[in-house]
Amino acid sequence: MKKILLAMLGLMATLLMTGCGGDETATTNSADKVLKIGATPVPHAEILEQIKPDLESEGIKLEIVEFNDYVQPNIALNDKELDANFFQHEPYLNDFMKEHTEVKLANAAGIHVEPMGIYSKKITNLSELQDGAIVSIPNDPTNGGRALLLLAKANLISLKDGVAEMATVQDIVDNPKNLQIQEVEAAQLPRTLEDVDISIINTNFAMNAQLNPTKDALFMEDSTSPYVNIVAVRAGDENRAEIQALIKALKSEKVKNFIQENYKGAIVAAF
Protein backbone atom coordinates (compact mmCIF):
# COMPACT_ATOMS: atom_id res chain seq x y z
CA MET A 1 0.00 0.00 0.00
CA LYS A 2 2.87 2.33 0.91
CA LYS A 3 4.57 1.51 -2.39
CA ILE A 4 1.39 2.43 -4.32
CA LEU A 5 1.09 5.69 -2.37
CA LEU A 6 4.72 6.62 -3.03
CA ALA A 7 4.31 5.85 -6.73
CA MET A 8 1.24 8.08 -6.91
CA LEU A 9 3.07 10.92 -5.14
CA GLY A 10 5.97 10.56 -7.55
CA LEU A 11 3.65 10.72 -10.54
CA MET A 12 1.96 13.87 -9.17
CA ALA A 13 5.34 15.53 -8.62
CA THR A 14 6.36 14.72 -12.20
CA LEU A 15 3.12 16.20 -13.55
CA LEU A 16 3.58 19.34 -11.45
CA MET A 17 7.16 19.75 -12.67
CA THR A 18 6.02 19.29 -16.27
CA GLY A 19 3.29 21.89 -15.78
CA CYS A 20 5.78 24.37 -14.28
CA GLY A 21 8.14 23.77 -17.16
CA GLY A 22 5.36 24.63 -19.62
CA ASP A 23 4.63 27.90 -17.76
CA GLU A 24 8.33 28.83 -17.77
CA THR A 25 8.49 28.43 -21.55
CA ALA A 26 5.43 30.65 -22.00
CA THR A 27 6.99 33.33 -19.80
CA THR A 28 10.27 33.19 -21.69
CA ASN A 29 8.48 33.65 -25.01
CA SER A 30 6.50 36.70 -23.83
CA ALA A 31 7.73 40.31 -24.03
CA ASP A 32 9.74 40.62 -20.82
CA LYS A 33 11.54 43.96 -21.42
CA VAL A 34 9.62 47.16 -20.74
CA LEU A 35 10.71 50.40 -22.38
CA LYS A 36 9.06 53.40 -20.74
CA ILE A 37 8.97 56.55 -22.91
CA GLY A 38 7.74 59.99 -21.85
CA ALA A 39 6.00 61.95 -24.63
CA THR A 40 3.61 64.80 -25.29
CA PRO A 41 0.28 63.51 -26.65
CA VAL A 42 0.40 64.99 -30.18
CA PRO A 43 2.23 63.99 -32.27
CA HIS A 44 4.84 62.15 -30.21
CA ALA A 45 2.61 59.65 -28.41
CA GLU A 46 0.67 59.08 -31.65
CA ILE A 47 3.88 58.25 -33.51
CA LEU A 48 5.06 55.95 -30.73
CA GLU A 49 1.76 54.04 -30.83
CA GLN A 50 2.57 53.04 -34.42
CA ILE A 51 5.71 51.13 -33.43
CA LYS A 52 4.36 49.21 -30.44
CA PRO A 53 3.81 46.00 -32.49
CA ASP A 54 7.28 46.26 -34.07
CA LEU A 55 9.00 46.44 -30.69
CA GLU A 56 6.79 43.75 -29.19
CA SER A 57 7.94 41.37 -31.94
CA GLU A 58 11.46 41.94 -30.60
CA GLY A 59 10.47 41.19 -27.02
CA ILE A 60 10.11 44.83 -25.96
CA LYS A 61 6.91 46.19 -24.43
CA LEU A 62 6.62 49.92 -25.15
CA GLU A 63 4.95 51.88 -22.36
CA ILE A 64 4.06 55.49 -23.24
CA VAL A 65 3.75 58.02 -20.41
CA GLU A 66 2.08 61.25 -21.54
CA PHE A 67 3.16 64.70 -20.32
CA ASN A 68 1.69 68.13 -21.04
CA ASP A 69 4.69 70.25 -20.14
CA TYR A 70 8.34 70.63 -21.16
CA VAL A 71 9.97 70.21 -17.72
CA GLN A 72 8.78 67.00 -16.08
CA PRO A 73 9.75 64.61 -18.93
CA ASN A 74 13.43 65.54 -18.54
CA ILE A 75 13.32 65.39 -14.75
CA ALA A 76 11.60 61.99 -14.84
CA LEU A 77 14.14 60.66 -17.35
CA ASN A 78 17.08 61.88 -15.30
CA ASP A 79 15.53 60.31 -12.17
CA LYS A 80 15.29 56.93 -13.97
CA GLU A 81 11.49 56.95 -13.98
CA LEU A 82 11.70 56.74 -17.79
CA ASP A 83 14.05 55.07 -20.25
CA ALA A 84 13.76 57.88 -22.81
CA ASN A 85 11.60 60.82 -23.76
CA PHE A 86 10.33 62.17 -27.07
CA PHE A 87 9.02 65.74 -27.09
CA GLN A 88 11.82 68.29 -27.53
CA HIS A 89 14.49 69.60 -29.89
CA GLU A 90 18.20 69.67 -29.06
CA PRO A 91 18.51 73.45 -28.47
CA TYR A 92 15.83 73.14 -25.77
CA LEU A 93 17.57 70.11 -24.21
CA ASN A 94 20.93 71.89 -24.12
CA ASP A 95 19.40 74.96 -22.52
CA PHE A 96 17.52 72.80 -20.00
CA MET A 97 20.77 71.13 -18.92
CA LYS A 98 22.45 74.51 -18.48
CA GLU A 99 19.71 75.50 -16.05
CA HIS A 100 19.54 72.07 -14.37
CA THR A 101 23.18 71.08 -14.01
CA GLU A 102 22.29 67.83 -12.27
CA VAL A 103 20.56 66.57 -15.42
CA LYS A 104 22.78 64.53 -17.76
CA LEU A 105 20.86 63.61 -20.92
CA ALA A 106 21.85 63.03 -24.53
CA ASN A 107 20.37 63.16 -28.02
CA ALA A 108 19.87 59.57 -29.24
CA ALA A 109 18.37 60.48 -32.64
CA GLY A 110 16.43 63.14 -34.53
CA ILE A 111 12.99 62.06 -35.78
CA HIS A 112 10.89 64.93 -37.14
CA VAL A 113 10.45 68.69 -37.44
CA GLU A 114 7.38 70.50 -36.12
CA PRO A 115 7.33 73.93 -37.78
CA MET A 116 6.31 76.65 -35.31
CA GLY A 117 3.40 78.84 -36.43
CA ILE A 118 1.67 82.15 -35.79
CA TYR A 119 -2.03 81.75 -34.90
CA SER A 120 -4.93 84.10 -34.24
CA LYS A 121 -8.64 84.11 -33.44
CA LYS A 122 -8.95 87.83 -34.26
CA ILE A 123 -7.30 88.31 -37.66
CA THR A 124 -6.98 86.24 -40.83
CA ASN A 125 -3.84 87.89 -42.21
CA LEU A 126 -0.80 89.44 -40.55
CA SER A 127 -1.38 92.62 -42.59
CA GLU A 128 -4.43 93.21 -40.35
CA LEU A 129 -2.30 93.44 -37.20
CA GLN A 130 -2.90 96.81 -35.51
CA ASP A 131 -0.48 99.10 -33.70
CA GLY A 132 0.03 97.92 -30.12
CA ALA A 133 -1.20 94.39 -30.83
CA ILE A 134 -0.67 91.83 -28.07
CA VAL A 135 1.51 88.81 -28.93
CA SER A 136 2.05 85.71 -26.77
CA ILE A 137 5.20 83.61 -27.16
CA PRO A 138 6.74 80.67 -25.21
CA ASN A 139 8.49 81.68 -22.00
CA ASP A 140 11.34 79.15 -22.17
CA PRO A 141 14.54 80.62 -23.65
CA THR A 142 14.96 78.45 -26.76
CA ASN A 143 11.33 78.39 -27.88
CA GLY A 144 10.99 82.06 -26.97
CA GLY A 145 14.00 82.88 -29.13
CA ARG A 146 12.61 80.68 -31.89
CA ALA A 147 9.30 82.58 -31.75
CA LEU A 148 11.09 85.93 -32.00
CA LEU A 149 13.01 84.67 -35.03
CA LEU A 150 9.69 83.74 -36.63
CA LEU A 151 8.29 87.21 -35.93
CA ALA A 152 11.42 88.65 -37.54
CA LYS A 153 11.03 86.36 -40.56
CA ALA A 154 7.45 87.62 -40.90
CA ASN A 155 8.88 91.19 -40.96
CA LEU A 156 7.05 92.19 -37.79
CA ILE A 157 10.20 92.96 -35.76
CA SER A 158 13.97 93.18 -36.25
CA LEU A 159 16.55 91.60 -33.94
CA LYS A 160 20.17 92.31 -33.11
CA ASP A 161 22.59 90.65 -35.52
CA GLY A 162 23.84 87.24 -34.44
CA VAL A 163 21.41 86.52 -31.60
CA ALA A 164 19.81 83.57 -33.45
CA GLU A 165 17.73 81.17 -31.32
CA MET A 166 18.99 82.74 -28.09
CA ALA A 167 17.16 86.01 -28.88
CA THR A 168 15.21 87.64 -26.06
CA VAL A 169 12.67 90.45 -26.05
CA GLN A 170 15.55 92.77 -25.09
CA ASP A 171 17.21 91.94 -28.45
CA ILE A 172 14.40 93.58 -30.47
CA VAL A 173 15.89 96.62 -32.22
CA ASP A 174 12.90 97.58 -34.37
CA ASN A 175 9.23 97.10 -33.54
CA PRO A 176 7.25 99.24 -36.03
CA LYS A 177 3.82 98.03 -34.83
CA ASN A 178 4.76 98.44 -31.14
CA LEU A 179 3.86 94.81 -30.48
CA GLN A 180 3.23 94.04 -26.80
CA ILE A 181 4.93 90.69 -26.21
CA GLN A 182 3.75 88.43 -23.38
CA GLU A 183 5.79 85.36 -22.40
CA VAL A 184 3.65 82.36 -21.45
CA GLU A 185 4.32 78.69 -20.69
CA ALA A 186 4.35 76.89 -24.04
CA ALA A 187 1.56 74.44 -23.18
CA GLN A 188 -0.77 77.31 -22.22
CA LEU A 189 -0.36 79.34 -25.43
CA PRO A 190 -3.48 77.97 -27.22
CA ARG A 191 -5.56 79.17 -24.27
CA THR A 192 -4.30 82.74 -24.80
CA LEU A 193 -5.78 83.01 -28.30
CA GLU A 194 -8.99 84.62 -27.04
CA ASP A 195 -7.03 87.29 -25.16
CA VAL A 196 -4.23 88.19 -27.58
CA ASP A 197 -4.05 89.28 -31.20
CA ILE A 198 -1.57 86.61 -32.28
CA SER A 199 0.25 83.74 -30.57
CA ILE A 200 3.34 81.80 -31.64
CA ILE A 201 2.64 78.16 -30.77
CA ASN A 202 4.65 74.94 -31.03
CA THR A 203 2.98 72.50 -33.43
CA ASN A 204 2.44 69.75 -30.85
CA PHE A 205 0.46 72.09 -28.57
CA ALA A 206 -1.37 73.62 -31.54
CA MET A 207 -2.50 70.20 -32.76
CA ASN A 208 -3.44 69.15 -29.24
CA ALA A 209 -5.76 72.19 -29.18
CA GLN A 210 -7.38 71.07 -32.47
CA LEU A 211 -5.55 73.70 -34.54
CA ASN A 212 -4.47 72.55 -37.99
CA PRO A 213 -1.04 74.11 -38.66
CA THR A 214 -1.31 73.94 -42.46
CA LYS A 215 -4.78 75.56 -42.44
CA ASP A 216 -4.93 77.69 -39.31
CA ALA A 217 -1.43 79.16 -39.06
CA LEU A 218 -1.04 82.64 -40.54
CA PHE A 219 2.71 82.13 -40.95
CA MET A 220 4.97 79.12 -40.37
CA GLU A 221 8.60 78.08 -40.30
CA ASP A 222 9.68 76.42 -43.50
CA SER A 223 11.43 73.08 -44.05
CA THR A 224 14.84 74.61 -43.26
CA SER A 225 14.01 74.76 -39.55
CA PRO A 226 16.91 73.41 -37.44
CA TYR A 227 14.60 72.39 -34.61
CA VAL A 228 14.45 68.62 -35.10
CA ASN A 229 12.52 66.74 -32.40
CA ILE A 230 14.72 64.12 -30.79
CA VAL A 231 14.63 61.02 -28.64
CA ALA A 232 16.53 61.89 -25.45
CA VAL A 233 18.11 59.36 -23.11
CA ARG A 234 20.37 59.41 -20.08
CA ALA A 235 23.97 60.05 -21.13
CA GLY A 236 25.59 56.66 -21.78
CA ASP A 237 22.36 54.90 -22.80
CA GLU A 238 22.59 55.90 -26.48
CA ASN A 239 23.83 52.43 -27.55
CA ARG A 240 21.62 50.40 -25.21
CA ALA A 241 20.02 47.62 -27.27
CA GLU A 242 16.42 48.59 -26.46
CA ILE A 243 17.08 52.23 -27.33
CA GLN A 244 18.64 51.24 -30.65
CA ALA A 245 15.58 49.09 -31.38
CA LEU A 246 13.35 52.09 -30.58
CA ILE A 247 15.33 54.37 -32.93
CA LYS A 248 15.29 51.80 -35.72
CA ALA A 249 11.51 51.48 -35.45
CA LEU A 250 10.99 55.26 -35.36
CA LYS A 251 13.17 55.76 -38.45
CA SER A 252 11.27 53.19 -40.51
CA GLU A 253 9.38 53.78 -43.76
CA LYS A 254 6.24 52.86 -41.83
CA VAL A 255 6.67 55.88 -39.53
CA LYS A 256 7.68 58.18 -42.40
CA ASN A 257 4.51 57.22 -44.28
CA PHE A 258 2.40 57.69 -41.14
CA ILE A 259 3.78 61.21 -40.67
CA GLN A 260 3.16 62.13 -44.30
CA GLU A 261 -0.35 60.70 -44.44
CA ASN A 262 -1.59 61.91 -41.06
CA TYR A 263 0.01 65.33 -40.64
CA LYS A 264 0.13 66.42 -44.29
CA GLY A 265 3.08 68.79 -43.99
CA ALA A 266 2.36 70.08 -40.49
CA ILE A 267 5.07 67.67 -39.34
CA VAL A 268 8.00 66.59 -41.49
CA ALA A 269 10.15 63.46 -41.08
CA ALA A 270 13.83 64.31 -40.49
CA PHE A 271 15.27 61.01 -41.74
Coordinates of C-alpha atoms in Angstrom, one line a residue:
M1 CA 0.0 0.0 0.0
K2 CA 2.9 2.3 0.9
K3 CA 4.6 1.5 -2.4
I4 CA 1.4 2.4 -4.3
L5 CA 1.1 5.7 -2.4
L6 CA 4.7 6.6 -3.0
A7 CA 4.3 5.9 -6.7
M8 CA 1.2 8.1 -6.9
L9 CA 3.1 10.9 -5.1
G10 CA 6.0 10.6 -7.5
L11 CA 3.6 10.7 -10.5
M12 CA 2.0 13.9 -9.2
A13 CA 5.3 15.5 -8.6
T14 CA 6.4 14.7 -12.2
L15 CA 3.1 16.2 -13.5
L16 CA 3.6 19.3 -11.4
M17 CA 7.2 19.8 -12.7
T18 CA 6.0 19.3 -16.3
G19 CA 3.3 21.9 -15.8
C20 CA 5.8 24.4 -14.3
G21 CA 8.1 23.8 -17.2
G22 CA 5.4 24.6 -19.6
D23 CA 4.6 27.9 -17.8
E24 CA 8.3 28.8 -17.8
T25 CA 8.5 28.4 -21.5
A26 CA 5.4 30.7 -22.0
T27 CA 7.0 33.3 -19.8
T28 CA 10.3 33.2 -21.7
N29 CA 8.5 33.7 -25.0
S30 CA 6.5 36.7 -23.8
A31 CA 7.7 40.3 -24.0
D32 CA 9.7 40.6 -20.8
K33 CA 11.5 44.0 -21.4
V34 CA 9.6 47.2 -20.7
L35 CA 10.7 50.4 -22.4
K36 CA 9.1 53.4 -20.7
I37 CA 9.0 56.5 -22.9
G38 CA 7.7 60.0 -21.9
A39 CA 6.0 61.9 -24.6
T40 CA 3.6 64.8 -25.3
P41 CA 0.3 63.5 -26.7
V42 CA 0.4 65.0 -30.2
P43 CA 2.2 64.0 -32.3
H44 CA 4.8 62.2 -30.2
A45 CA 2.6 59.7 -28.4
E46 CA 0.7 59.1 -31.6
I47 CA 3.9 58.3 -33.5
L48 CA 5.1 55.9 -30.7
E49 CA 1.8 54.0 -30.8
Q50 CA 2.6 53.0 -34.4
I51 CA 5.7 51.1 -33.4
K52 CA 4.4 49.2 -30.4
P53 CA 3.8 46.0 -32.5
D54 CA 7.3 46.3 -34.1
L55 CA 9.0 46.4 -30.7
E56 CA 6.8 43.8 -29.2
S57 CA 7.9 41.4 -31.9
E58 CA 11.5 41.9 -30.6
G59 CA 10.5 41.2 -27.0
I60 CA 10.1 44.8 -26.0
K61 CA 6.9 46.2 -24.4
L62 CA 6.6 49.9 -25.1
E63 CA 5.0 51.9 -22.4
I64 CA 4.1 55.5 -23.2
V65 CA 3.7 58.0 -20.4
E66 CA 2.1 61.3 -21.5
F67 CA 3.2 64.7 -20.3
N68 CA 1.7 68.1 -21.0
D69 CA 4.7 70.3 -20.1
Y70 CA 8.3 70.6 -21.2
V71 CA 10.0 70.2 -17.7
Q72 CA 8.8 67.0 -16.1
P73 CA 9.7 64.6 -18.9
N74 CA 13.4 65.5 -18.5
I75 CA 13.3 65.4 -14.7
A76 CA 11.6 62.0 -14.8
L77 CA 14.1 60.7 -17.3
N78 CA 17.1 61.9 -15.3
D79 CA 15.5 60.3 -12.2
K80 CA 15.3 56.9 -14.0
E81 CA 11.5 57.0 -14.0
L82 CA 11.7 56.7 -17.8
D83 CA 14.0 55.1 -20.2
A84 CA 13.8 57.9 -22.8
N85 CA 11.6 60.8 -23.8
F86 CA 10.3 62.2 -27.1
F87 CA 9.0 65.7 -27.1
Q88 CA 11.8 68.3 -27.5
H89 CA 14.5 69.6 -29.9
E90 CA 18.2 69.7 -29.1
P91 CA 18.5 73.4 -28.5
Y92 CA 15.8 73.1 -25.8
L93 CA 17.6 70.1 -24.2
N94 CA 20.9 71.9 -24.1
D95 CA 19.4 75.0 -22.5
F96 CA 17.5 72.8 -20.0
M97 CA 20.8 71.1 -18.9
K98 CA 22.5 74.5 -18.5
E99 CA 19.7 75.5 -16.1
H100 CA 19.5 72.1 -14.4
T101 CA 23.2 71.1 -14.0
E102 CA 22.3 67.8 -12.3
V103 CA 20.6 66.6 -15.4
K104 CA 22.8 64.5 -17.8
L105 CA 20.9 63.6 -20.9
A106 CA 21.9 63.0 -24.5
N107 CA 20.4 63.2 -28.0
A108 CA 19.9 59.6 -29.2
A109 CA 18.4 60.5 -32.6
G110 CA 16.4 63.1 -34.5
I111 CA 13.0 62.1 -35.8
H112 CA 10.9 64.9 -37.1
V113 CA 10.4 68.7 -37.4
E114 CA 7.4 70.5 -36.1
P115 CA 7.3 73.9 -37.8
M116 CA 6.3 76.6 -35.3
G117 CA 3.4 78.8 -36.4
I118 CA 1.7 82.1 -35.8
Y119 CA -2.0 81.7 -34.9
S120 CA -4.9 84.1 -34.2
K121 CA -8.6 84.1 -33.4
K122 CA -8.9 87.8 -34.3
I123 CA -7.3 88.3 -37.7
T124 CA -7.0 86.2 -40.8
N125 CA -3.8 87.9 -42.2
L126 CA -0.8 89.4 -40.6
S127 CA -1.4 92.6 -42.6
E128 CA -4.4 93.2 -40.3
L129 CA -2.3 93.4 -37.2
Q130 CA -2.9 96.8 -35.5
D131 CA -0.5 99.1 -33.7
G132 CA 0.0 97.9 -30.1
A133 CA -1.2 94.4 -30.8
I134 CA -0.7 91.8 -28.1
V135 CA 1.5 88.8 -28.9
S136 CA 2.1 85.7 -26.8
I137 CA 5.2 83.6 -27.2
P138 CA 6.7 80.7 -25.2
N139 CA 8.5 81.7 -22.0
D140 CA 11.3 79.1 -22.2
P141 CA 14.5 80.6 -23.7
T142 CA 15.0 78.5 -26.8
N143 CA 11.3 78.4 -27.9
G144 CA 11.0 82.1 -27.0
G145 CA 14.0 82.9 -29.1
R146 CA 12.6 80.7 -31.9
A147 CA 9.3 82.6 -31.7
L148 CA 11.1 85.9 -32.0
L149 CA 13.0 84.7 -35.0
L150 CA 9.7 83.7 -36.6
L151 CA 8.3 87.2 -35.9
A152 CA 11.4 88.7 -37.5
K153 CA 11.0 86.4 -40.6
A154 CA 7.5 87.6 -40.9
N155 CA 8.9 91.2 -41.0
L156 CA 7.0 92.2 -37.8
I157 CA 10.2 93.0 -35.8
S158 CA 14.0 93.2 -36.2
L159 CA 16.5 91.6 -33.9
K160 CA 20.2 92.3 -33.1
D161 CA 22.6 90.7 -35.5
G162 CA 23.8 87.2 -34.4
V163 CA 21.4 86.5 -31.6
A164 CA 19.8 83.6 -33.5
E165 CA 17.7 81.2 -31.3
M166 CA 19.0 82.7 -28.1
A167 CA 17.2 86.0 -28.9
T168 CA 15.2 87.6 -26.1
V169 CA 12.7 90.5 -26.0
Q170 CA 15.5 92.8 -25.1
D171 CA 17.2 91.9 -28.4
I172 CA 14.4 93.6 -30.5
V173 CA 15.9 96.6 -32.2
D174 CA 12.9 97.6 -34.4
N175 CA 9.2 97.1 -33.5
P176 CA 7.3 99.2 -36.0
K177 CA 3.8 98.0 -34.8
N178 CA 4.8 98.4 -31.1
L179 CA 3.9 94.8 -30.5
Q180 CA 3.2 94.0 -26.8
I181 CA 4.9 90.7 -26.2
Q182 CA 3.7 88.4 -23.4
E183 CA 5.8 85.4 -22.4
V184 CA 3.6 82.4 -21.4
E185 CA 4.3 78.7 -20.7
A186 CA 4.3 76.9 -24.0
A187 CA 1.6 74.4 -23.2
Q188 CA -0.8 77.3 -22.2
L189 CA -0.4 79.3 -25.4
P190 CA -3.5 78.0 -27.2
R191 CA -5.6 79.2 -24.3
T192 CA -4.3 82.7 -24.8
L193 CA -5.8 83.0 -28.3
E194 CA -9.0 84.6 -27.0
D195 CA -7.0 87.3 -25.2
V196 CA -4.2 88.2 -27.6
D197 CA -4.0 89.3 -31.2
I198 CA -1.6 86.6 -32.3
S199 CA 0.2 83.7 -30.6
I200 CA 3.3 81.8 -31.6
I201 CA 2.6 78.2 -30.8
N202 CA 4.6 74.9 -31.0
T203 CA 3.0 72.5 -33.4
N204 CA 2.4 69.7 -30.9
F205 CA 0.5 72.1 -28.6
A206 CA -1.4 73.6 -31.5
M207 CA -2.5 70.2 -32.8
N208 CA -3.4 69.2 -29.2
A209 CA -5.8 72.2 -29.2
Q210 CA -7.4 71.1 -32.5
L211 CA -5.6 73.7 -34.5
N212 CA -4.5 72.5 -38.0
P213 CA -1.0 74.1 -38.7
T214 CA -1.3 73.9 -42.5
K215 CA -4.8 75.6 -42.4
D216 CA -4.9 77.7 -39.3
A217 CA -1.4 79.2 -39.1
L218 CA -1.0 82.6 -40.5
F219 CA 2.7 82.1 -40.9
M220 CA 5.0 79.1 -40.4
E221 CA 8.6 78.1 -40.3
D222 CA 9.7 76.4 -43.5
S223 CA 11.4 73.1 -44.0
T224 CA 14.8 74.6 -43.3
S225 CA 14.0 74.8 -39.6
P226 CA 16.9 73.4 -37.4
Y227 CA 14.6 72.4 -34.6
V228 CA 14.4 68.6 -35.1
N229 CA 12.5 66.7 -32.4
I230 CA 14.7 64.1 -30.8
V231 CA 14.6 61.0 -28.6
A232 CA 16.5 61.9 -25.5
V233 CA 18.1 59.4 -23.1
R234 CA 20.4 59.4 -20.1
A235 CA 24.0 60.0 -21.1
G236 CA 25.6 56.7 -21.8
D237 CA 22.4 54.9 -22.8
E238 CA 22.6 55.9 -26.5
N239 CA 23.8 52.4 -27.6
R240 CA 21.6 50.4 -25.2
A241 CA 20.0 47.6 -27.3
E242 CA 16.4 48.6 -26.5
I243 CA 17.1 52.2 -27.3
Q244 CA 18.6 51.2 -30.6
A245 CA 15.6 49.1 -31.4
L246 CA 13.4 52.1 -30.6
I247 CA 15.3 54.4 -32.9
K248 CA 15.3 51.8 -35.7
A249 CA 11.5 51.5 -35.4
L250 CA 11.0 55.3 -35.4
K251 CA 13.2 55.8 -38.5
S252 CA 11.3 53.2 -40.5
E253 CA 9.4 53.8 -43.8
K254 CA 6.2 52.9 -41.8
V255 CA 6.7 55.9 -39.5
K256 CA 7.7 58.2 -42.4
N257 CA 4.5 57.2 -44.3
F258 CA 2.4 57.7 -41.1
I259 CA 3.8 61.2 -40.7
Q260 CA 3.2 62.1 -44.3
E261 CA -0.4 60.7 -44.4
N262 CA -1.6 61.9 -41.1
Y263 CA 0.0 65.3 -40.6
K264 CA 0.1 66.4 -44.3
G265 CA 3.1 68.8 -44.0
A266 CA 2.4 70.1 -40.5
I267 CA 5.1 67.7 -39.3
V268 CA 8.0 66.6 -41.5
A269 CA 10.1 63.5 -41.1
A270 CA 13.8 64.3 -40.5
F271 CA 15.3 61.0 -41.7

